[in-house]
Short mmCIF file of C-alpha atoms in Angstrom, two decimals:
data_model
loop_
_atom_site.label_atom_id
_atom_site.label_comp_id
_atom_site.label_asym_id
_atom_site.label_seq_id
_atom_site.Cartn_x
_atom_site.Cartn_y
_atom_site.Cartn_z
CA ALA W 186 92.94 109.43 79.28
CA MET W 187 95.25 111.76 81.52
CA PRO W 188 94.39 115.49 82.15
CA GLY W 189 95.34 117.02 78.84
CA GLY W 190 94.27 114.22 77.04
CA ALA W 191 97.21 112.33 76.58
CA GLU W 192 96.33 108.61 75.92
CA GLU W 193 98.46 105.96 78.51
CA ARG W 194 98.94 102.34 78.85
CA LEU W 195 98.13 101.40 82.76
CA ARG W 196 99.40 98.33 84.42
CA LEU W 197 97.57 97.75 88.35
CA ILE W 198 100.16 97.45 90.93
CA GLY W 199 100.36 94.34 93.08
CA VAL W 200 97.31 92.21 90.93
CA ASP W 201 97.20 89.30 88.36
CA THR W 202 93.95 89.13 86.64
CA PRO W 203 92.99 85.92 84.67
CA GLU W 204 93.70 86.25 81.10
CA SER W 205 90.53 87.15 78.99
CA THR W 206 91.91 88.03 75.40
CA ARG W 207 94.18 85.57 73.88
CA LYS W 208 93.64 82.43 75.65
CA VAL W 209 90.80 82.57 78.29
CA GLU W 210 91.39 81.49 81.93
CA PRO W 211 88.95 80.55 84.37
CA TYR W 212 86.79 83.94 85.34
CA GLY W 213 89.00 86.09 83.05
CA LYS W 214 85.87 87.16 81.12
CA GLU W 215 84.20 87.98 84.00
CA ALA W 216 87.25 89.95 85.39
CA ALA W 217 87.58 91.91 82.57
CA ALA W 218 83.81 92.73 82.71
CA HIS W 219 83.93 93.95 86.36
CA THR W 220 86.96 96.20 85.11
CA GLU W 221 85.21 97.70 82.29
CA LYS W 222 82.03 98.00 84.40
CA ARG W 223 83.62 99.73 87.39
CA LEU W 224 86.23 102.10 85.34
CA SER W 225 84.41 103.20 81.88
CA GLY W 226 83.74 106.70 81.85
CA GLY W 227 84.61 107.76 85.41
CA THR W 228 87.83 109.59 86.78
CA VAL W 229 89.77 107.74 88.73
CA TYR W 230 93.02 109.02 91.03
CA LEU W 231 96.62 107.18 90.47
CA GLU W 232 98.94 106.86 93.25
CA MET W 233 102.46 105.59 92.00
CA ASP W 234 104.78 103.77 94.15
CA VAL W 235 108.65 103.53 93.58
CA ALA W 236 109.08 102.57 90.17
CA GLU W 237 106.78 104.90 87.65
CA ARG W 238 106.70 102.40 84.75
CA ASP W 239 107.04 98.46 83.58
CA LYS W 240 109.44 97.40 81.09
CA TYR W 241 106.52 97.78 78.48
CA GLY W 242 106.38 101.45 79.36
CA ARG W 243 103.15 101.09 80.84
CA LEU W 244 102.35 103.41 83.84
CA LEU W 245 101.98 101.04 86.94
CA ALA W 246 99.65 102.85 89.36
CA TYR W 247 97.49 102.08 92.34
CA VAL W 248 94.16 102.86 91.13
CA TRP W 249 91.37 105.21 93.54
CA LEU W 250 88.14 105.23 92.72
CA SER W 251 87.51 108.59 95.07
CA PRO W 252 90.56 110.86 96.67
CA PRO W 253 91.56 108.68 99.76
CA GLU W 254 92.09 110.34 103.12
CA ASN W 255 94.95 108.51 104.39
CA ASP W 256 96.38 104.91 103.07
CA GLY W 257 94.85 103.46 106.08
CA GLU W 258 93.18 99.55 105.46
CA ALA W 259 89.78 101.16 105.95
CA GLU W 260 90.05 103.40 102.66
CA VAL W 261 92.37 100.79 100.98
CA ARG W 262 89.39 98.36 101.04
CA ALA W 263 86.56 101.19 100.61
CA LYS W 264 87.95 103.14 97.78
CA MET W 265 90.87 101.58 95.90
CA PHE W 266 89.86 99.35 93.06
CA ASN W 267 93.55 96.86 92.85
CA ALA W 268 92.22 96.14 96.07
CA GLU W 269 88.18 95.88 95.01
CA LEU W 270 89.46 93.15 92.59
CA LEU W 271 91.42 91.03 94.93
CA LEU W 272 88.38 91.09 97.05
CA GLU W 273 85.93 90.40 94.99
CA GLY W 274 88.04 87.34 93.71
CA CYS W 275 88.70 88.87 89.99
CA ALA W 276 92.44 88.72 90.96
CA GLN W 277 95.51 87.27 92.22
CA VAL W 278 98.05 89.15 94.49
CA MET W 279 101.48 89.63 91.91
CA THR W 280 104.08 91.36 94.00
CA VAL W 281 106.78 92.79 92.06
CA PRO W 282 109.08 95.28 93.90
CA PRO W 283 110.02 97.44 94.69
CA ASN W 284 106.50 98.54 94.18
CA VAL W 285 105.41 96.85 97.49
CA LYS W 286 103.75 99.83 99.68
CA TYR W 287 100.29 97.40 99.64
CA ALA W 288 101.87 94.27 99.61
CA ASP W 289 100.67 92.76 103.16
CA LEU W 290 97.24 94.08 102.81
CA PHE W 291 96.73 92.86 99.43
CA ALA W 292 97.94 89.16 100.45
CA GLN W 293 95.32 89.80 103.42
CA PHE W 294 92.22 90.89 101.03
CA GLN W 295 93.41 87.73 98.67
CA ARG W 296 93.07 85.16 101.59
CA GLU W 297 89.74 86.81 102.54
CA ALA W 298 88.64 86.12 98.87
CA ARG W 299 89.59 82.72 98.98
CA GLU W 300 88.43 81.52 102.36
CA ASN W 301 85.11 83.26 101.63
CA GLY W 302 85.14 81.19 97.75
CA ARG W 303 84.63 84.74 96.27
CA GLY W 304 85.15 85.07 92.27
CA LEU W 305 87.95 82.73 90.75
CA TRP W 306 88.24 81.34 94.15
CA GLY W 307 84.56 79.94 94.14
CA ALA W 308 85.85 77.44 91.27
CA ALA W 309 88.46 76.15 93.16
CA PRO W 310 88.12 72.95 95.31
CA GLN W 311 86.74 73.10 98.51
CA ASP W 312 88.87 70.29 99.94
CA PRO W 313 92.22 71.62 101.35
CA GLU W 314 93.80 68.61 100.29
CA ALA W 315 93.05 69.18 96.47
CA LYS W 316 94.05 72.94 96.15
CA GLY W 317 96.10 72.55 92.97
CA ALA W 318 98.76 70.17 91.50
CA PHE W 319 101.48 72.61 92.29
CA VAL W 320 102.00 75.77 94.27
CA GLY W 321 104.09 78.45 94.17
CA SER W 322 104.67 81.88 96.29
CA VAL W 323 103.19 85.40 95.21
CA ARG W 324 107.20 86.53 96.39
CA SER W 325 108.73 84.46 94.17
CA ASP W 326 108.88 82.53 90.47
CA LYS W 327 109.14 78.82 91.30
CA TYR W 328 106.62 76.41 91.69
CA HIS W 329 106.70 73.10 93.81
CA TYR W 330 104.97 69.69 94.33
CA PRO W 331 102.68 70.68 97.00
CA ASP W 332 105.12 68.10 99.13
CA CYS W 333 108.22 69.31 98.33
CA ARG W 334 110.23 70.80 101.39
CA TRP W 335 110.51 74.29 99.91
CA ALA W 336 106.69 74.40 99.31
CA GLU W 337 106.20 73.75 103.14
CA ARG W 338 108.15 76.75 103.66
CA ILE W 339 105.52 79.09 101.72
CA SER W 340 103.11 81.10 103.72
CA PRO W 341 99.49 80.16 103.50
CA ALA W 342 99.22 84.02 102.67
CA ASN W 343 101.48 84.16 100.01
CA GLU W 344 100.56 80.69 98.26
CA ILE W 345 99.25 80.84 94.87
CA TRP W 346 97.68 77.28 93.61
CA PHE W 347 98.40 76.10 89.61
CA ASP W 348 96.06 73.34 88.26
CA SER W 349 99.42 72.17 86.03
CA ALA W 350 102.93 72.77 85.40
CA ALA W 351 101.80 74.31 81.99
CA ASP W 352 99.53 76.70 84.03
CA ALA W 353 102.44 77.47 86.39
CA ARG W 354 104.97 78.17 83.33
CA ALA W 355 102.19 80.09 81.66
CA ARG W 356 102.25 82.73 85.05
CA GLY W 357 105.91 83.25 84.79
CA TYR W 358 107.02 80.55 87.15
CA GLU W 359 109.43 77.86 86.78
CA PRO W 360 110.19 74.83 88.57
CA CYS W 361 112.18 74.72 91.81
CA GLY W 362 115.41 72.77 91.49
CA ALA W 363 114.12 69.88 93.56
CA CYS W 364 111.20 69.45 91.85
CA ARG W 365 112.40 69.86 88.60
#
């Protein structure tokens, strides 16, 4: 509830958690439980970016667990819930312009979680040649075979891996022209 008691639906900017309702994805229940535990009954502080609402009318925000003193990395790392989800491996980066204030930090936090096998990254194969069947970029909506010439241009910080074409499509990605 907002100040004054109004109820609002909120979408966390910059992160995408595994599904835990209709189709349960790997680590979905754990991510939902983590969110419930951290945010239930407490007071949070919302920071908006350029776009305040999504097409479904949900408020878009960065959720601070305590008021930040500045917007530097140390404060984001210590106090922002969106960042905590990434650092714990409970979410993946999902950058949707124009809300990109912390996009570079979020990509760094996801990389840390993946390199340390935290949360959903712990279930991923450690063999770098077997990250998944398809790869996409968090900065586009296309997916590729790993050996596609376009896939080779994706920065490792922006990679998102999928177990199947169906998995990629379920997350809103479509095949690139070469991989189609």
